[in-house]
Amino acid sequence: MEVTNIKINTKSGTTKKGVYSIDYIRDALMGARYIPDDNIITILYLSLELGKPILVEGPPGTGKTQLAKAISQALGRDFFRVQCYEGITFEQMVGEWNYQKQLLHLEMSRLKETEQDVFSEEFFIKRPLLQAFINSVPAVLLIDEIDKADEEVESFLLQALGEKEITVNDLGTFTLKNDLVVVLTSNSQRMLLDETRDRCLFLYIDYPTLEREMEIVKSLVPEAPHELVEKVVGIMQKIRKLELMKIPSIRGTVDWIRTLLLTSGDDSSDETLEKTVQVVLKSEEDREKVNTRIFK
């Protein structure tokens, strides 16, 4: 199978500036049920003003991917996602020729004794990166877990985003058509290139403070009593300080609250919490450690 050769052309892009304020960004994210801290708001504001990608790092389960989705919802933008994995190729991110369709049309042209150009957009399957580039309205592009892709792919991504053009051989050059916000996430599975860090605004999202986690839970489970939320979040904060195989995520806190509401109403007794804590723990070793050190 022939591999499409994809290259980058240099051309500067433009970014609309002065449209969003700090207060607007804060209110918009909260309206999308994402509770930001001041650092998140500032970095997003600078990204919008400077037209620079955001590189988000932090422990798994701290809301890195959710931030990109929330930005899309908060700003009313289309959302595109490139999910990276080991072995991902340029073609799987940008697009590839539909060889079966090309061969079929060539055969039909031969039978009809006509000529047809099979190297046109009609025969090219566009993938999320290219779709985000040529989208007619402002969009958000999430490049999730870029640390799982190899360095060659990482370099390609940053060139495309920095130079605002993607060229596909036999098809032509696609120029960025919209005010694109790009969010890259990494779980630090490998060290990223210095060039990646140089071209991005850096944002580290850690596990939230007790107060912020309570706000997050209340925004996602508004029917939960304050006392229940306060007690569960307080225990989760203690659990995360243990040396566990898998530290519970914010999503785990929300799942635990919802489990309690479904099974026990507003009962927040230690006995009930101990019975349901397994919802947030992912191994028997972690469960035993929590039971012996948290629920004595």
mmCIF file with all atom_site columns, N, CA and C in Angstrom, residues 236-273:
data_model
loop_
_atom_site.group_PDB
_atom_site.id
_atom_site.type_symbol
_atom_site.label_atom_id
_atom_site.label_alt_id
_atom_site.label_comp_id
_atom_site.label_asym_id
_atom_site.label_entity_id
_atom_site.label_seq_id
_atom_site.pdbx_PDB_ins_code
_atom_site.Cartn_x
_atom_site.Cartn_y
_atom_site.Cartn_z
_atom_site.occupancy
_atom_site.B_iso_or_equiv
_atom_site.pdbx_formal_charge
_atom_site.auth_seq_id
_atom_site.auth_comp_id
_atom_site.auth_asym_id
_atom_site.auth_atom_id
_atom_site.pdbx_PDB_model_num
ATOM 1   N N  . MET A 1 236 ? -11.392 11.760 50.023 1.00 0.00 ? 236 MET A N  1
ATOM 2   C CA . MET A 1 236 ? -10.627 11.597 48.783 1.00 0.00 ? 236 MET A CA 1
ATOM 3   C C  . MET A 1 236 ? -9.285  12.324 48.859 1.00 0.00 ? 236 MET A C  1
ATOM 4   N N  . GLN A 1 237 ? -9.285  13.478 49.493 1.00 0.00 ? 237 GLN A N  1
ATOM 5   C CA . GLN A 1 237 ? -8.033  14.217 49.651 1.00 0.00 ? 237 GLN A CA 1
ATOM 6   C C  . GLN A 1 237 ? -7.035  13.399 50.480 1.00 0.00 ? 237 GLN A C  1
ATOM 7   N N  . LYS A 1 238 ? -7.527  12.699 51.492 1.00 0.00 ? 238 LYS A N  1
ATOM 8   C CA . LYS A 1 238 ? -6.654  11.856 52.315 1.00 0.00 ? 238 LYS A CA 1
ATOM 9   C C  . LYS A 1 238 ? -6.190  10.615 51.541 1.00 0.00 ? 238 LYS A C  1
ATOM 10  N N  . ILE A 1 239 ? -7.102  10.023 50.762 1.00 0.00 ? 239 ILE A N  1
ATOM 11  C CA . ILE A 1 239 ? -6.767  8.826  49.990 1.00 0.00 ? 239 ILE A CA 1
ATOM 12  C C  . ILE A 1 239 ? -5.638  9.123  49.007 1.00 0.00 ? 239 ILE A C  1
ATOM 13  N N  . ARG A 1 240 ? -5.667  10.301 48.378 1.00 0.00 ? 240 ARG A N  1
ATOM 14  C CA . ARG A 1 240 ? -4.646  10.635 47.376 1.00 0.00 ? 240 ARG A CA 1
ATOM 15  C C  . ARG A 1 240 ? -3.258  10.807 47.980 1.00 0.00 ? 240 ARG A C  1
ATOM 16  N N  . LYS A 1 241 ? -3.180  10.965 49.269 1.00 0.00 ? 241 LYS A N  1
ATOM 17  C CA . LYS A 1 241 ? -1.867  11.096 49.924 1.00 0.00 ? 241 LYS A CA 1
ATOM 18  C C  . LYS A 1 241 ? -1.230  9.740  50.216 1.00 0.00 ? 241 LYS A C  1
ATOM 19  N N  . LEU A 1 242 ? -1.997  8.657  50.028 1.00 0.00 ? 242 LEU A N  1
ATOM 20  C CA . LEU A 1 242 ? -1.463  7.317  50.235 1.00 0.00 ? 242 LEU A CA 1
ATOM 21  C C  . LEU A 1 242 ? -0.670  6.881  48.993 1.00 0.00 ? 242 LEU A C  1
ATOM 22  N N  . GLU A 1 243 ? 0.222   5.959  49.173 1.00 0.00 ? 243 GLU A N  1
ATOM 23  C CA . GLU A 1 243 ? 0.992   5.412  48.054 1.00 0.00 ? 243 GLU A CA 1
ATOM 24  C C  . GLU A 1 243 ? 0.185   4.281  47.403 1.00 0.00 ? 243 GLU A C  1
ATOM 25  N N  . LEU A 1 244 ? -0.661  4.664  46.476 1.00 0.00 ? 244 LEU A N  1
ATOM 26  C CA . LEU A 1 244 ? -1.546  3.721  45.813 1.00 0.00 ? 244 LEU A CA 1
ATOM 27  C C  . LEU A 1 244 ? -1.040  3.384  44.419 1.00 0.00 ? 244 LEU A C  1
ATOM 28  N N  . MET A 1 245 ? -1.488  2.238  43.910 1.00 0.00 ? 245 MET A N  1
ATOM 29  C CA . MET A 1 245 ? -1.150  1.864  42.543 1.00 0.00 ? 245 MET A CA 1
ATOM 30  C C  . MET A 1 245 ? -1.833  2.794  41.540 1.00 0.00 ? 245 MET A C  1
ATOM 31  N N  . LYS A 1 246 ? -3.060  3.203  41.847 1.00 0.00 ? 246 LYS A N  1
ATOM 32  C CA . LYS A 1 246 ? -3.816  4.108  40.979 1.00 0.00 ? 246 LYS A CA 1
ATOM 33  C C  . LYS A 1 246 ? -4.525  5.137  41.844 1.00 0.00 ? 246 LYS A C  1
ATOM 34  N N  . ILE A 1 247 ? -4.040  6.373  41.785 1.00 0.00 ? 247 ILE A N  1
ATOM 35  C CA . ILE A 1 247 ? -4.639  7.443  42.586 1.00 0.00 ? 247 ILE A CA 1
ATOM 36  C C  . ILE A 1 247 ? -6.004  7.807  41.998 1.00 0.00 ? 247 ILE A C  1
ATOM 37  N N  . PRO A 1 248 ? -7.042  7.891  42.824 1.00 0.00 ? 248 PRO A N  1
ATOM 38  C CA . PRO A 1 248 ? -8.389  8.196  42.313 1.00 0.00 ? 248 PRO A CA 1
ATOM 39  C C  . PRO A 1 248 ? -8.472  9.570  41.662 1.00 0.00 ? 248 PRO A C  1
ATOM 40  N N  . SER A 1 249 ? -9.216  9.641  40.604 1.00 0.00 ? 249 SER A N  1
ATOM 41  C CA . SER A 1 249 ? -9.370  10.877 39.842 1.00 0.00 ? 249 SER A CA 1
ATOM 42  C C  . SER A 1 249 ? -10.542 11.704 40.378 1.00 0.00 ? 249 SER A C  1
ATOM 43  N N  . ILE A 1 250 ? -10.683 12.901 39.815 1.00 0.00 ? 250 ILE A N  1
ATOM 44  C CA . ILE A 1 250 ? -11.843 13.737 40.147 1.00 0.00 ? 250 ILE A CA 1
ATOM 45  C C  . ILE A 1 250 ? -13.119 13.036 39.685 1.00 0.00 ? 250 ILE A C  1
ATOM 46  N N  . ARG A 1 251 ? -13.033 12.365 38.545 1.00 0.00 ? 251 ARG A N  1
ATOM 47  C CA . ARG A 1 251 ? -14.173 11.597 38.051 1.00 0.00 ? 251 ARG A CA 1
ATOM 48  C C  . ARG A 1 251 ? -14.587 10.543 39.073 1.00 0.00 ? 251 ARG A C  1
ATOM 49  N N  . GLY A 1 252 ? -13.580 9.976  39.764 1.00 0.00 ? 252 GLY A N  1
ATOM 50  C CA . GLY A 1 252 ? -13.869 8.994  40.791 1.00 0.00 ? 252 GLY A CA 1
ATOM 51  C C  . GLY A 1 252 ? -14.672 9.578  41.940 1.00 0.00 ? 252 GLY A C  1
ATOM 52  N N  . THR A 1 253 ? -14.340 10.805 42.303 1.00 0.00 ? 253 THR A N  1
ATOM 53  C CA . THR A 1 253 ? -15.101 11.471 43.369 1.00 0.00 ? 253 THR A CA 1
ATOM 54  C C  . THR A 1 253 ? -16.558 11.636 42.969 1.00 0.00 ? 253 THR A C  1
ATOM 55  N N  . VAL A 1 254 ? -16.775 12.074 41.729 1.00 0.00 ? 254 VAL A N  1
ATOM 56  C CA . VAL A 1 254 ? -18.140 12.259 41.220 1.00 0.00 ? 254 VAL A CA 1
ATOM 57  C C  . VAL A 1 254 ? -18.875 10.923 41.195 1.00 0.00 ? 254 VAL A C  1
ATOM 58  N N  . ASP A 1 255 ? -18.204 9.874  40.746 1.00 0.00 ? 255 ASP A N  1
ATOM 59  C CA . ASP A 1 255 ? -18.822 8.545  40.702 1.00 0.00 ? 255 ASP A CA 1
ATOM 60  C C  . ASP A 1 255 ? -19.196 8.059  42.111 1.00 0.00 ? 255 ASP A C  1
ATOM 61  N N  . TRP A 1 256 ? -18.348 8.336  43.071 1.00 0.00 ? 256 TRP A N  1
ATOM 62  C CA . TRP A 1 256 ? -18.606 7.919  44.454 1.00 0.00 ? 256 TRP A CA 1
ATOM 63  C C  . TRP A 1 256 ? -19.833 8.640  45.008 1.00 0.00 ? 256 TRP A C  1
ATOM 64  N N  . ILE A 1 257 ? -19.905 9.936  44.768 1.00 0.00 ? 257 ILE A N  1
ATOM 65  C CA . ILE A 1 257 ? -21.069 10.715 45.216 1.00 0.00 ? 257 ILE A CA 1
ATOM 66  C C  . ILE A 1 257 ? -22.349 10.168 44.584 1.00 0.00 ? 257 ILE A C  1
ATOM 67  N N  . ARG A 1 258 ? -22.311 9.918  43.293 1.00 0.00 ? 258 ARG A N  1
ATOM 68  C CA . ARG A 1 258 ? -23.506 9.421  42.606 1.00 0.00 ? 258 ARG A CA 1
ATOM 69  C C  . ARG A 1 258 ? -23.887 8.028  43.094 1.00 0.00 ? 258 ARG A C  1
ATOM 70  N N  . THR A 1 259 ? -22.897 7.209  43.390 1.00 0.00 ? 259 THR A N  1
ATOM 71  C CA . THR A 1 259 ? -23.164 5.878  43.936 1.00 0.00 ? 259 THR A CA 1
ATOM 72  C C  . THR A 1 259 ? -23.867 5.968  45.280 1.00 0.00 ? 259 THR A C  1
ATOM 73  N N  . LEU A 1 260 ? -23.392 6.855  46.121 1.00 0.00 ? 260 LEU A N  1
ATOM 74  C CA . LEU A 1 260 ? -24.009 7.037  47.437 1.00 0.00 ? 260 LEU A CA 1
ATOM 75  C C  . LEU A 1 260 ? -25.447 7.527  47.315 1.00 0.00 ? 260 LEU A C  1
ATOM 76  N N  . LEU A 1 261 ? -25.691 8.447  46.394 1.00 0.00 ? 261 LEU A N  1
ATOM 77  C CA . LEU A 1 261 ? -27.048 8.959  46.210 1.00 0.00 ? 261 LEU A CA 1
ATOM 78  C C  . LEU A 1 261 ? -27.982 7.862  45.710 1.00 0.00 ? 261 LEU A C  1
ATOM 79  N N  . LEU A 1 262 ? -27.458 6.976  44.863 1.00 0.00 ? 262 LEU A N  1
ATOM 80  C CA . LEU A 1 262 ? -28.283 5.904  44.318 1.00 0.00 ? 262 LEU A CA 1
ATOM 81  C C  . LEU A 1 262 ? -28.570 4.805  45.346 1.00 0.00 ? 262 LEU A C  1
ATOM 82  N N  . THR A 1 263 ? -27.582 4.509  46.181 1.00 0.00 ? 263 THR A N  1
ATOM 83  C CA . THR A 1 263 ? -27.703 3.349  47.070 1.00 0.00 ? 263 THR A CA 1
ATOM 84  C C  . THR A 1 263 ? -28.056 3.699  48.500 1.00 0.00 ? 263 THR A C  1
ATOM 85  N N  . SER A 1 264 ? -27.676 4.896  48.935 1.00 0.00 ? 264 SER A N  1
ATOM 86  C CA . SER A 1 264 ? -27.825 5.210  50.361 1.00 0.00 ? 264 SER A CA 1
ATOM 87  C C  . SER A 1 264 ? -28.442 6.560  50.638 1.00 0.00 ? 264 SER A C  1
ATOM 88  N N  . GLY A 1 265 ? -28.882 7.247  49.611 1.00 0.00 ? 265 GLY A N  1
ATOM 89  C CA . GLY A 1 265 ? -29.454 8.569  49.829 1.00 0.00 ? 265 GLY A CA 1
ATOM 90  C C  . GLY A 1 265 ? -28.396 9.535  50.314 1.00 0.00 ? 265 GLY A C  1
ATOM 91  N N  . ASP A 1 266 ? -28.669 10.230 51.416 1.00 0.00 ? 266 ASP A N  1
ATOM 92  C CA . ASP A 1 266 ? -27.698 11.182 51.956 1.00 0.00 ? 266 ASP A CA 1
ATOM 93  C C  . ASP A 1 266 ? -26.938 10.599 53.148 1.00 0.00 ? 266 ASP A C  1
ATOM 94  N N  . ASP A 1 267 ? -26.939 9.271  53.273 1.00 0.00 ? 267 ASP A N  1
ATOM 95  C CA . ASP A 1 267 ? -26.218 8.610  54.363 1.00 0.00 ? 267 ASP A CA 1
ATOM 96  C C  . ASP A 1 267 ? -24.716 8.734  54.138 1.00 0.00 ? 267 ASP A C  1
ATOM 97  N N  . SER A 1 268 ? -24.017 9.404  55.030 1.00 0.00 ? 268 SER A N  1
ATOM 98  C CA . SER A 1 268 ? -22.573 9.573  54.902 1.00 0.00 ? 268 SER A CA 1
ATOM 99  C C  . SER A 1 268 ? -21.836 8.973  56.097 1.00 0.00 ? 268 SER A C  1
ATOM 100 N N  . SER A 1 269 ? -22.412 7.932  56.678 1.00 0.00 ? 269 SER A N  1
ATOM 101 C CA . SER A 1 269 ? -21.755 7.275  57.806 1.00 0.00 ? 269 SER A CA 1
ATOM 102 C C  . SER A 1 269 ? -20.486 6.580  57.342 1.00 0.00 ? 269 SER A C  1
ATOM 103 N N  . ASP A 1 270 ? -19.556 6.376  58.258 1.00 0.00 ? 270 ASP A N  1
ATOM 104 C CA . ASP A 1 270 ? -18.300 5.716  57.912 1.00 0.00 ? 270 ASP A CA 1
ATOM 105 C C  . ASP A 1 270 ? -18.540 4.320  57.356 1.00 0.00 ? 270 ASP A C  1
ATOM 106 N N  . GLU A 1 271 ? -19.529 3.640  57.903 1.00 0.00 ? 271 GLU A N  1
ATOM 107 C CA . GLU A 1 271 ? -19.827 2.282  57.446 1.00 0.00 ? 271 GLU A CA 1
ATOM 108 C C  . GLU A 1 271 ? -20.259 2.283  55.979 1.00 0.00 ? 271 GLU A C  1
ATOM 109 N N  . THR A 1 272 ? -21.130 3.231  55.624 1.00 0.00 ? 272 THR A N  1
ATOM 110 C CA . THR A 1 272 ? -21.601 3.325  54.250 1.00 0.00 ? 272 THR A CA 1
ATOM 111 C C  . THR A 1 272 ? -20.470 3.722  53.299 1.00 0.00 ? 272 THR A C  1
ATOM 112 N N  . LEU A 1 273 ? -19.645 4.662  53.747 1.00 0.00 ? 273 LEU A N  1
ATOM 113 C CA . LEU A 1 273 ? -18.524 5.100  52.916 1.00 0.00 ? 273 LEU A CA 1
ATOM 114 C C  . LEU A 1 273 ? -17.528 3.974  52.684 1.00 0.00 ? 273 LEU A C  1
#
